[in-house]
Amino acid sequence: MAMFGYVEIFAAVLSLVFLFHILRRHSNRNPLFTEWPILGMLPPLLLNLWQIHEFVTQALKQEGCTGEFRGPWFTKLNYLVTSDPMSVHHMMSKNFGNYVKGPEFREIFEAFGDGIFTADSELWKYNREILHSVFKNRNFEKFLERLIQKKVKSNLIPVVDHVQKQGVEVDLQDVFNRFTFDNICFTVLGYDPNCLSIDFPKIACEKAFNEAEECIFYRQTMPRSIWKLQSWLQIGEEKKMTQACKTFNQFLHENITSKREELKTYRGQKEMEEPQLDLLTVLIRSAEEKGQAIDDKFLRDTAFNLFVAGRDTITSGLTWFFWLVATHPLVEAKILQEMKENYAEKEGERMVLGVDEVKKLVYLHAAICEALRLFPPVPFERKQAVESEMLPSGHPIYANENILISLYAMGRSEEIWGRDYSEFKPERWISKKGGIIHVPSYKFISFNAGPRTCLGKDLSFIQMKMVISSILCDYSIQVLEGHPISPSLSIVLLMKYGLKVRIARRGI
């Protein structure tokens, strides 16, 4: 008899839980996905993880740009998810102070340390002021220009040319990964690991960096209790995260130590030589000139954050751009025509355009913007509310609530881009006078918006234009027939299976 009593109690509890979830469904905030008793909306999320960006985009369209994701009832995996531009404008600019990264974000992204991407308030302002002084320095821009030109001539073009002559297929995303890793290493650390070469060497630090990013994405999709347990037991993705961070941290600290020793030999010199314009050098010397000390942790955290900002985002932008151009021959023809009209005198030469030259390529700039609209390198932006308030969309926000902004869905919004939002159409960015149309950052949010707008936006466009023009002027990219194209599960929107192509020679 006692057993039947327990069964009745258990059934009653289940009924109450089920009723509780039914009532929640009829709240004033629409749910994004089908909600299950106890498990919340986690099952449909996991079932569609392989196509998560398209899944969320369609769900947001059905919910009028904003909806709620609720995780299992025993977790804190709850988010308000939005692609509404006015709500984004409100959070990113108008009421910027009420929306922070927050402690949960820093816990998930602990590999970033206290760098600019995870910091809030005064620490964020401090990081931003330091990096702003570097990125807006004309000497740093010239240093980056010479670095990219040298790397394109000595590594990128020889590899592309070798692949073309051999007639073999190559993963273009891997090529760009290696190119940008070498670039960011030299830009930040003053060290070139030479990842990009004909033999495609395996570089431990580059592999470790990739694995760390994959694990961070995993943390965002799992309840905190699960990945915390895995971290404590050192199993699964968390074990891989620990090993990857250990390897990459060792790489960073070795370079910081080496840089400090190297700079001892340059003390007393007022002018920096070209190799000593890397970020570590600038930061250390700047602190010394002010009579301040700059610790290794700050340098390590700054370096790690810039690796994410200046490496994978550029790789993502270049990879999706070349796929789009390769599958849209009319766009490619217009890009080639623009280069020919502007630089006909360089015909027949291996050209690597400089900063001032690429700024004249308006149609190329528009095509890059269009690629970034459709495939934003960072597909989600996460925020946490400090105080409760009402969003312009009419959705209430509660104190400490987490918000996910889908940049991917915003790039596919008919409200923002019109009925032809799904088309790759660079012309939408060009005015009748032939200039680039300014789209507010809260609508075109690939470089963030408001006070957190990316400091390296202009440098990113310059780097991509230099790489794209140097390849397209001499080579035609042909995507392998039947090669699957889908986004990877990572914090940066890369291609899951890479971009397998063949390369043909041509001249403008």
XYZ file of N, CA, C and O in Angstrom, residues 133-303:
684
model
N 44.623 53.774 -28.649
C 45.816 54.573 -28.933
C 46.762 53.853 -29.891
O 47.491 54.491 -30.659
N 46.736 52.518 -29.861
C 47.604 51.725 -30.751
C 47.003 51.645 -32.152
O 47.654 51.959 -33.155
N 45.736 51.226 -32.239
C 45.109 50.980 -33.534
C 44.936 52.245 -34.367
O 44.918 52.182 -35.599
N 44.758 53.371 -33.717
C 44.552 54.608 -34.459
C 45.869 55.325 -34.772
O 45.865 56.425 -35.324
N 46.982 54.692 -34.434
C 48.295 55.261 -34.709
C 48.674 54.978 -36.164
O 48.648 53.832 -36.613
N 49.006 56.017 -36.908
C 49.341 55.867 -38.326
C 50.550 54.947 -38.525
O 50.599 54.175 -39.482
N 51.508 54.994 -37.605
C 52.685 54.128 -37.715
C 52.311 52.658 -37.601
O 52.890 51.798 -38.276
N 51.329 52.366 -36.737
C 50.891 50.979 -36.586
C 50.190 50.506 -37.859
O 50.375 49.370 -38.293
N 49.397 51.383 -38.479
C 48.731 51.029 -39.733
C 49.751 50.740 -40.828
O 49.600 49.778 -41.596
N 50.804 51.551 -40.902
C 51.847 51.325 -41.904
C 52.603 50.035 -41.618
O 52.977 49.301 -42.547
N 52.835 49.765 -40.336
C 53.493 48.515 -39.938
C 52.661 47.318 -40.392
O 53.188 46.350 -40.953
N 51.342 47.396 -40.168
C 50.458 46.305 -40.556
C 50.410 46.161 -42.079
O 50.398 45.045 -42.608
N 50.415 47.283 -42.786
C 50.410 47.251 -44.249
C 51.646 46.529 -44.785
O 51.543 45.643 -45.640
N 52.825 46.883 -44.270
C 54.068 46.228 -44.726
C 54.068 44.745 -44.369
O 54.537 43.906 -45.154
N 53.536 44.425 -43.193
C 53.487 43.027 -42.760
C 52.620 42.189 -43.693
O 53.026 41.101 -44.133
N 51.423 42.690 -44.018
C 50.509 41.939 -44.882
C 51.090 41.793 -46.281
O 51.047 40.704 -46.884
N 51.644 42.874 -46.813
C 52.239 42.799 -48.152
C 53.362 41.769 -48.199
O 53.458 40.982 -49.146
N 54.192 41.766 -47.185
C 55.300 40.818 -47.128
C 54.792 39.387 -47.021
O 55.293 38.483 -47.704
N 53.781 39.180 -46.169
C 53.261 37.830 -45.956
C 52.548 37.315 -47.198
O 52.639 36.128 -47.533
N 51.841 38.195 -47.897
C 51.156 37.795 -49.125
C 52.170 37.379 -50.180
O 52.030 36.333 -50.832
N 53.213 38.198 -50.355
C 54.217 37.919 -51.384
C 55.064 36.691 -51.076
O 55.350 35.875 -51.955
N 55.479 36.546 -49.823
C 56.419 35.487 -49.481
C 55.771 34.163 -49.089
O 56.417 33.124 -49.142
N 54.474 34.193 -48.712
C 53.840 32.952 -48.260
C 52.520 32.634 -48.970
O 52.373 31.535 -49.522
N 51.579 33.579 -48.955
C 50.253 33.270 -49.500
C 50.283 32.980 -50.990
O 49.798 31.929 -51.436
N 50.855 33.877 -51.789
C 50.887 33.680 -53.241
C 51.711 32.450 -53.627
O 51.275 31.669 -54.490
N 52.888 32.206 -53.030
C 53.620 30.978 -53.357
C 52.826 29.704 -53.079
O 52.892 28.748 -53.854
N 52.055 29.678 -51.976
C 51.245 28.492 -51.659
C 50.119 28.338 -52.682
O 49.887 27.245 -53.205
N 49.418 29.437 -52.985
C 48.333 29.392 -53.969
C 48.878 28.981 -55.328
O 48.283 28.155 -56.040
N 50.023 29.529 -55.705
C 50.639 29.208 -56.998
C 51.064 27.740 -57.064
O 50.885 27.068 -58.085
N 51.598 27.231 -55.964
C 52.016 25.821 -55.899
C 50.814 24.890 -56.075
O 50.886 23.911 -56.827
N 49.726 25.209 -55.374
C 48.512 24.394 -55.477
C 47.976 24.413 -56.900
O 47.569 23.383 -57.451
N 48.012 25.584 -57.530
C 47.527 25.712 -58.906
C 48.372 24.891 -59.873
O 47.846 24.171 -60.717
N 49.681 24.970 -59.733
C 50.568 24.233 -60.643
C 50.463 22.725 -60.453
O 50.589 21.964 -61.416
N 50.247 22.292 -59.211
C 50.119 20.865 -58.929
C 48.758 20.314 -59.353
O 48.581 19.105 -59.497
N 47.783 21.213 -59.525
C 46.454 20.784 -59.935
C 45.708 20.008 -58.867
O 44.855 19.162 -59.186
N 46.036 20.273 -57.604
C 45.409 19.535 -56.499
C 44.366 20.418 -55.817
O 44.348 21.635 -55.977
N 43.511 19.780 -55.042
C 42.526 20.536 -54.266
C 43.169 21.020 -52.971
O 44.153 20.452 -52.493
N 42.603 22.068 -52.414
C 43.130 22.625 -51.177
C 41.976 23.174 -50.351
O 40.954 23.604 -50.903
N 42.111 23.139 -49.048
C 41.125 23.740 -48.156
C 41.498 25.214 -47.984
O 42.440 25.542 -47.272
N 40.742 26.083 -48.661
C 41.062 27.509 -48.643
C 40.907 28.099 -47.235
O 41.630 29.030 -46.866
N 39.976 27.539 -46.463
C 39.821 28.019 -45.088
C 41.071 27.723 -44.270
O 41.495 28.559 -43.462
N 41.663 26.573 -44.473
C 42.898 26.232 -43.778
C 44.025 27.169 -44.189
O 44.837 27.595 -43.361
N 44.066 27.520 -45.478
C 45.076 28.469 -45.965
C 44.919 29.809 -45.247
O 45.894 30.390 -44.751
N 43.681 30.299 -45.175
C 43.442 31.581 -44.509
C 43.684 31.493 -43.003
O 44.159 32.452 -42.386
N 43.339 30.362 -42.415
C 43.610 30.160 -40.986
C 45.096 30.323 -40.689
O 45.494 30.982 -39.727
N 45.909 29.706 -41.516
C 47.358 29.751 -41.322
C 47.898 31.161 -41.600
O 48.764 31.657 -40.878
N 47.389 31.768 -42.660
C 47.822 33.122 -43.014
C 47.517 34.110 -41.886
O 48.380 34.897 -41.472
N 46.276 34.088 -41.401
C 45.883 35.043 -40.358
C 46.548 34.727 -39.021
O 46.817 35.641 -38.239
N 46.827 33.452 -38.754
C 47.524 33.112 -37.503
C 48.945 33.673 -37.528
O 49.416 34.251 -36.541
N 49.623 33.516 -38.655
C 50.967 34.100 -38.789
C 50.913 35.611 -38.633
O 51.751 36.214 -37.948
N 49.919 36.236 -39.284
C 49.794 37.694 -39.230
C 49.562 38.197 -37.815
O 50.203 39.143 -37.360
N 48.602 37.569 -37.108
C 48.273 38.059 -35.770
C 49.402 37.774 -34.799
O 49.640 38.546 -33.863
N 50.132 36.675 -35.013
C 51.293 36.377 -34.171
C 52.334 37.491 -34.286
O 52.865 37.968 -33.275
N 52.616 37.898 -35.514
C 53.635 38.929 -35.702
C 53.100 40.298 -35.274
O 53.839 41.104 -34.697
N 51.828 40.555 -35.540
C 51.236 41.834 -35.155
C 51.241 42.018 -33.638
O 51.554 43.093 -33.127
N 50.890 40.967 -32.914
C 50.767 41.058 -31.453
C 52.073 40.735 -30.741
O 52.473 41.435 -29.812
N 52.752 39.678 -31.186
C 53.918 39.178 -30.457
C 55.261 39.503 -31.102
O 56.306 39.366 -30.464
N 55.227 39.891 -32.386
C 56.485 40.115 -33.092
C 57.177 38.820 -33.454
O 58.391 38.782 -33.660
N 56.403 37.741 -33.552
C 56.953 36.408 -33.831
C 56.150 35.760 -34.945
O 54.917 35.799 -34.940
N 56.822 35.175 -35.926
C 56.166 34.512 -37.051
C 56.360 33.004 -36.941
O 57.476 32.500 -37.126
N 55.302 32.244 -36.639
C 55.432 30.783 -36.513
C 55.503 30.060 -37.851
O 55.741 28.852 -37.899
N 55.280 30.796 -38.963
C 55.325 30.221 -40.315
C 54.396 29.020 -40.475
O 54.790 27.955 -40.949
N 53.154 29.216 -40.080
C 52.144 28.172 -40.278
C 51.839 27.978 -41.758
O 51.524 26.872 -42.195
N 51.896 29.088 -42.509
C 51.552 29.016 -43.923
C 52.801 28.787 -44.766
O 53.618 29.685 -44.968
N 52.934 27.581 -45.239
C 54.011 27.226 -46.164
C 53.545 26.039 -46.999
O 52.515 25.424 -46.701
N 54.286 25.723 -48.032
C 53.857 24.700 -48.987
C 53.619 23.337 -48.343
O 52.728 22.587 -48.743
N 54.386 23.019 -47.292
C 54.239 21.704 -46.666
C 53.146 21.670 -45.599
O 52.907 20.619 -44.980
N 52.445 22.784 -45.341
C 51.357 22.859 -44.374
C 51.731 22.171 -43.044
O 51.137 21.171 -42.664
N 52.683 22.738 -42.322
C 53.144 22.102 -41.084
C 52.096 22.131 -39.979
O 51.209 22.997 -39.956
N 52.187 21.169 -39.060
C 51.305 21.155 -37.885
C 51.962 21.985 -36.790
O 53.071 21.692 -36.371
N 51.271 23.003 -36.339
C 51.788 23.905 -35.320
C 50.955 23.730 -34.058
O 49.739 23.958 -34.069
N 51.594 23.327 -32.972
C 50.878 22.978 -31.731
C 50.058 24.135 -31.178
O 48.906 23.949 -30.763
N 50.621 25.348 -31.174
C 49.906 26.490 -30.589
C 48.671 26.848 -31.409
O 47.640 27.242 -30.859
N 48.764 26.695 -32.736
C 47.620 27.011 -33.596
C 46.496 25.999 -33.379
O 45.322 26.364 -33.276
N 46.853 24.736 -33.248
C 45.862 23.689 -32.983
C 45.199 23.908 -31.629
O 43.984 23.766 -31.485
N 45.999 24.259 -30.624
C 45.475 24.480 -29.272
C 44.485 25.641 -29.257
O 43.442 25.588 -28.589
N 44.792 26.696 -29.992
C 43.909 27.864 -30.052
C 42.558 27.484 -30.652
O 41.502 27.879 -30.142
N 42.568 26.698 -31.718
C 41.325 26.247 -32.348
C 40.481 25.418 -31.383
O 39.257 25.587 -31.290
N 41.123 24.509 -30.663
C 40.406 23.623 -29.742
C 39.791 24.399 -28.580
O 38.681 24.086 -28.136
N 40.492 25.406 -28.089
C 39.972 26.214 -26.981
C 38.677 26.916 -27.392
O 37.708 26.970 -26.621
N 38.628 27.434 -28.622
C 37.431 28.131 -29.097
C 36.247 27.172 -29.248
O 35.114 27.524 -28.917
N 36.511 25.971 -29.727
C 35.441 24.985 -29.871
C 34.842 24.631 -28.511
O 33.627 24.474 -28.368
N 35.697 24.502 -27.507
C 35.233 24.153 -26.159
C 34.413 25.281 -25.537
O 33.469 25.030 -24.789
N 34.769 26.521 -25.838
C 34.017 27.664 -25.317
C 32.594 27.652 -25.877
O 31.628 27.916 -25.156
N 32.445 27.313 -27.141
C 31.109 27.211 -27.731
C 30.310 26.106 -27.037
O 29.115 26.277 -26.745
N 30.954 25.004 -26.751
C 30.297 23.886 -26.066
C 29.742 24.345 -24.728
O 28.617 23.991 -24.344
N 30.488 25.155 -23.998
C 30.031 25.652 -22.698
C 28.741 26.464 -22.816
O 27.907 26.451 -21.916
N 28.585 27.158 -23.930
C 27.403 28.004 -24.100
C 26.144 27.200 -24.400
O 25.034 27.691 -24.208
N 26.292 25.965 -24.858
C 25.137 25.149 -25.213
C 24.757 24.158 -24.126
O 23.702 23.533 -24.202
N 25.607 24.002 -23.114
C 25.366 23.044 -22.046
C 25.020 23.746 -20.733
O 25.527 24.833 -20.459
N 24.161 23.126 -19.904
C 23.926 23.678 -18.563
C 25.238 23.795 -17.789
O 26.116 22.934 -17.908
N 25.341 24.853 -17.007
C 26.565 25.128 -16.255
C 26.976 23.948 -15.380
O 28.160 23.615 -15.270
N 25.996 23.291 -14.767
C 26.309 22.176 -13.866
C 27.018 21.037 -14.583
O 27.883 20.370 -14.008
N 26.670 20.836 -15.874
C 27.267 19.723 -16.627
C 28.724 20.013 -16.972
O 29.614 19.202 -16.724
N 28.981 21.213 -17.566
C 30.377 21.471 -17.944
C 31.249 21.738 -16.721
O 32.458 21.472 -16.749
N 30.640 22.221 -15.638
C 31.401 22.392 -14.400
C 31.833 21.033 -13.845
O 32.972 20.861 -13.366
N 30.921 20.056 -13.896
C 31.252 18.698 -13.441
C 32.341 18.097 -14.310
O 33.288 17.477 -13.805
N 32.230 18.284 -15.611
C 33.261 17.767 -16.520
C 34.611 18.430 -16.248
O 35.654 17.774 -16.321
N 34.573 19.725 -15.932
C 35.809 20.434 -15.614
C 36.445 19.893 -14.342
O 37.663 19.709 -14.255
N 35.604 19.627 -13.331
C 36.102 19.100 -12.051
C 36.682 17.701 -12.224
O 37.729 17.363 -11.659
N 36.010 16.874 -13.050
C 36.471 15.505 -13.288
C 37.544 15.429 -14.371
O 38.167 14.382 -14.544
N 37.722 16.537 -15.096
C 38.644 16.592 -16.224
C 38.374 15.482 -17.237
O 39.217 14.625 -17.541
N 37.135 15.540 -17.780
C 36.714 14.596 -18.809
C 36.085 15.370 -19.966
O 35.732 16.540 -19.835
N 35.934 14.707 -21.113
C 35.242 15.272 -22.261
C 35.845 16.570 -22.771
O 37.072 16.756 -22.797
N 34.968 17.499 -23.151
C 35.390 18.776 -23.732
C 36.210 19.613 -22.757
O 37.101 20.349 -23.158
N 35.910 19.503 -21.471
C 36.625 20.304 -20.477
C 38.080 19.846 -20.312
O 38.963 20.663 -20.054
N 38.310 18.571 -20.472
C 39.698 18.084 -20.431
C 40.469 18.644 -21.629
O 41.614 19.084 -21.502
N 39.802 18.639 -22.789
C 40.431 19.188 -23.993
C 40.684 20.682 -23.836
O 41.723 21.195 -24.255
N 39.731 21.377 -23.193
C 39.888 22.811 -22.941
C 41.104 23.087 -22.065
O 41.916 23.971 -22.353
N 41.251 22.333 -20.990
C 42.376 22.524 -20.069
C 43.711 22.325 -20.777
O 44.644 23.121 -20.630
N 43.803 21.268 -21.560
C 45.050 20.969 -22.268
C 45.348 22.026 -23.328
O 46.503 22.452 -23.489
N 44.304 22.454 -24.055
C 44.493 23.458 -25.104
C 44.954 24.789 -24.510
O 45.876 25.430 -25.026
N 44.304 25.218 -23.426
C 44.677 26.494 -22.786
C 46.088 26.434 -22.210
O 46.829 27.418 -22.271
N 46.461 25.290 -21.668
C 47.811 25.131 -21.121
C 48.856 25.304 -22.216
O 49.854 26.016 -22.042
N 48.618 24.682 -23.365
C 49.551 24.769 -24.483
C 49.643 26.193 -25.020
O 50.737 26.720 -25.241
N 48.477 26.834 -25.209
C 48.497 28.175 -25.791
C 49.020 29.213 -24.803
O 49.734 30.139 -25.189
N 48.687 29.058 -23.530
C 49.212 29.981 -22.516
C 50.733 29.898 -22.422
O 51.414 30.912 -22.257
N 51.241 28.695 -22.523
C 52.693 28.517 -22.497
C 53.341 29.232 -23.679
O 54.373 29.896 -23.534
N 52.706 29.118 -24.847
C 53.188 29.796 -26.044
C 53.207 31.314 -25.844
O 54.191 31.990 -26.166
N 52.121 31.864 -25.280
C 52.043 33.308 -25.053
C 53.078 33.777 -24.037
O 53.768 34.781 -24.253
N 53.194 33.066 -22.927
C 54.121 33.485 -21.875
C 55.582 33.392 -22.329
O 56.414 34.216 -21.942
N 55.879 32.394 -23.151
C 57.249 32.287 -23.684
C 57.569 33.497 -24.558
O 58.691 34.025 -24.503
N 56.598 33.931 -25.346
C 56.812 35.094 -26.205
C 56.896 36.389 -25.409
O 57.661 37.292 -25.767
N 56.118 36.489 -24.342
C 56.179 37.686 -23.487
C 57.551 37.783 -22.815
O 58.173 38.855 -22.788
N 58.020 36.666 -22.283
C 59.342 36.636 -21.641
C 60.432 36.985 -22.638
O 61.340 37.784 -22.357
N 60.331 36.389 -23.829
C 61.319 36.652 -24.876
C 61.302 38.120 -25.296
O 62.353 38.734 -25.524
N 60.106 38.701 -25.376
C 59.988 40.094 -25.790
C 60.608 41.030 -24.755
O 61.299 41.998 -25.097
N 60.393 40.734 -23.473
C 60.977 41.573 -22.420
C 62.504 41.531 -22.495
O 63.185 42.556 -22.343
N 63.059 40.353 -22.740
C 64.513 40.214 -22.853
C 65.034 40.949 -24.081
O 66.062 41.626 -24.043
N 64.280 40.834 -25.184
C 64.683 41.487 -26.431
C 64.718 43.004 -26.282
O 65.630 43.679 -26.768
N 63.729 43.544 -25.568
C 63.628 44.992 -25.444
C 64.709 45.593 -24.556
O 64.983 46.795 -24.634
N 65.315 44.770 -23.731
C 66.410 45.269 -22.903
C 67.554 45.802 -23.765
O 68.257 46.733 -23.391
N 67.725 45.202 -24.934
C 68.818 45.609 -25.819
C 68.497 46.905 -26.566
O 69.381 47.510 -27.166
N 67.218 47.298 -26.546
C 66.810 48.495 -27.283
C 66.578 49.695 -26.369
O 66.218 50.762 -26.847
N 66.742 49.535 -25.084
C 66.517 50.644 -24.166
C 67.495 51.772 -24.474
O 68.680 51.551 -24.705
N 66.977 52.961 -24.476
C 67.822 54.111 -24.789
C 67.640 54.583 -26.215
O 68.046 55.687 -26.570
N 67.002 53.723 -27.054
C 66.728 54.131 -28.436
C 65.381 54.829 -28.495
O 64.381 54.320 -28.016
N 65.338 56.015 -29.049
C 64.096 56.775 -29.095
C 63.181 56.292 -30.211
O 61.972 56.311 -30.086
N 63.760 55.872 -31.321
C 62.951 55.440 -32.459
C 62.885 53.924 -32.517
O 63.898 53.246 -32.374
N 61.707 53.400 -32.719
C 61.538 51.965 -32.844
C 61.800 51.537 -34.277
O 61.323 52.160 -35.214
N 62.548 50.475 -34.444
C 62.762 49.919 -35.770
C 61.502 49.168 -36.182
O 60.674 48.804 -35.360
N 61.365 48.889 -37.459
C 60.150 48.253 -37.974
C 59.775 46.969 -37.245
O 58.618 46.792 -36.872
N 60.736 46.030 -36.969
C 60.346 44.802 -36.291
C 59.850 45.023 -34.865
O 59.269 44.137 -34.277
N 60.117 46.191 -34.289
C 59.717 46.449 -32.905
C 58.433 47.288 -32.794
O 58.235 48.001 -31.823
N 57.553 47.177 -33.787
C 56.285 47.892 -33.727
C 55.120 46.965 -33.394
O 53.963 47.363 -33.500
N 55.408 45.730 -33.018
C 54.345 44.817 -32.626
C 53.695 45.296 -31.333
O 54.234 46.129 -30.603
N 52.516 44.760 -31.039
C 51.718 45.247 -29.921
C 52.427 45.090 -28.574
O 52.375 45.989 -27.731
N 53.058 43.950 -28.346
C 53.767 43.751 -27.080
C 54.819 44.839 -26.866
O 54.935 45.400 -25.770
N 55.560 45.103 -27.915
C 56.600 46.129 -27.820
C 56.005 47.494 -27.500
O 56.491 48.210 -26.619
N 54.944 47.857 -28.204
C 54.314 49.155 -27.995
C 53.787 49.280 -26.563
O 53.979 50.305 -25.903
N 53.120 48.236 -26.070
C 52.550 48.288 -24.723
C 53.633 48.364 -23.646
O 53.537 49.155 -22.699
N 54.677 47.542 -23.784
C 55.744 47.529 -22.779
C 56.495 48.850 -22.779
O 56.763 49.438 -21.723
N 56.847 49.340 -23.963
C 57.587 50.602 -24.054
C 56.756 51.785 -23.575
O 57.265 52.694 -22.911
N 55.469 51.771 -23.912
C 54.595 52.856 -23.489
C 54.516 52.929 -21.966
O 54.553 54.015 -21.378
N 54.423 51.771 -21.326
C 54.367 51.729 -19.864
C 55.675 52.226 -19.253
O 55.677 52.969 -18.268
N 56.798 51.810 -19.855
C 58.109 52.226 -19.340
C 58.297 53.739 -19.455
O 58.840 54.380 -18.548
N 57.841 54.314 -20.563
C 57.968 55.764 -20.759
C 57.180 56.556 -19.724
O 57.530 57.680 -19.375
N 56.088 55.935 -19.225
C 55.263 56.598 -18.203
C 55.710 56.238 -16.789
O 55.079 56.659 -15.819
N 56.766 55.444 -16.709
C 57.254 55.023 -15.397
C 56.335 54.027 -14.707
O 56.299 53.926 -13.480
N 55.570 53.279 -15.515
C 54.624 52.306 -14.966
C 55.097 50.886 -15.248
O 55.910 50.649 -16.146
N 54.556 49.962 -14.476
C 54.846 48.535 -14.699
C 53.637 47.899 -15.375
O 52.491 48.249 -15.072
N 53.872 47.002 -16.283
C 52.790 46.289 -16.957
C 53.033 44.798 -16.771
O 54.090 44.277 -17.144
N 52.104 44.108 -16.109
C 52.364 42.716 -15.726
C 52.082 41.744 -16.866
O 51.405 42.063 -17.847
N 52.604 40.529 -16.696
C 52.479 39.506 -17.722
C 51.026 39.085 -17.949
O 50.641 38.741 -19.062
N 50.223 39.087 -16.886
C 48.822 38.674 -17.033
C 48.069 39.624 -17.955
O 47.298 39.183 -18.819
N 48.281 40.928 -17.788
C 47.621 41.891 -18.662
C 48.048 41.675 -20.109
O 47.214 41.692 -21.028
N 49.335 41.461 -20.338
C 49.834 41.231 -21.694
C 49.267 39.942 -22.269
O 48.876 39.882 -23.438
N 49.193 38.904 -21.434
C 48.662 37.617 -21.888
C 47.184 37.747 -22.261
O 46.752 37.282 -23.318
N 46.388 38.387 -21.397
C 44.961 38.533 -21.649
C 44.701 39.393 -22.880
O 43.823 39.090 -23.701
N 45.461 40.475 -23.022
C 45.317 41.346 -24.189
C 45.656 40.586 -25.464
O 44.937 40.671 -26.470
N 46.737 39.829 -25.424
C 47.157 39.059 -26.595
C 46.108 38.031 -26.989
O 45.744 37.907 -28.172
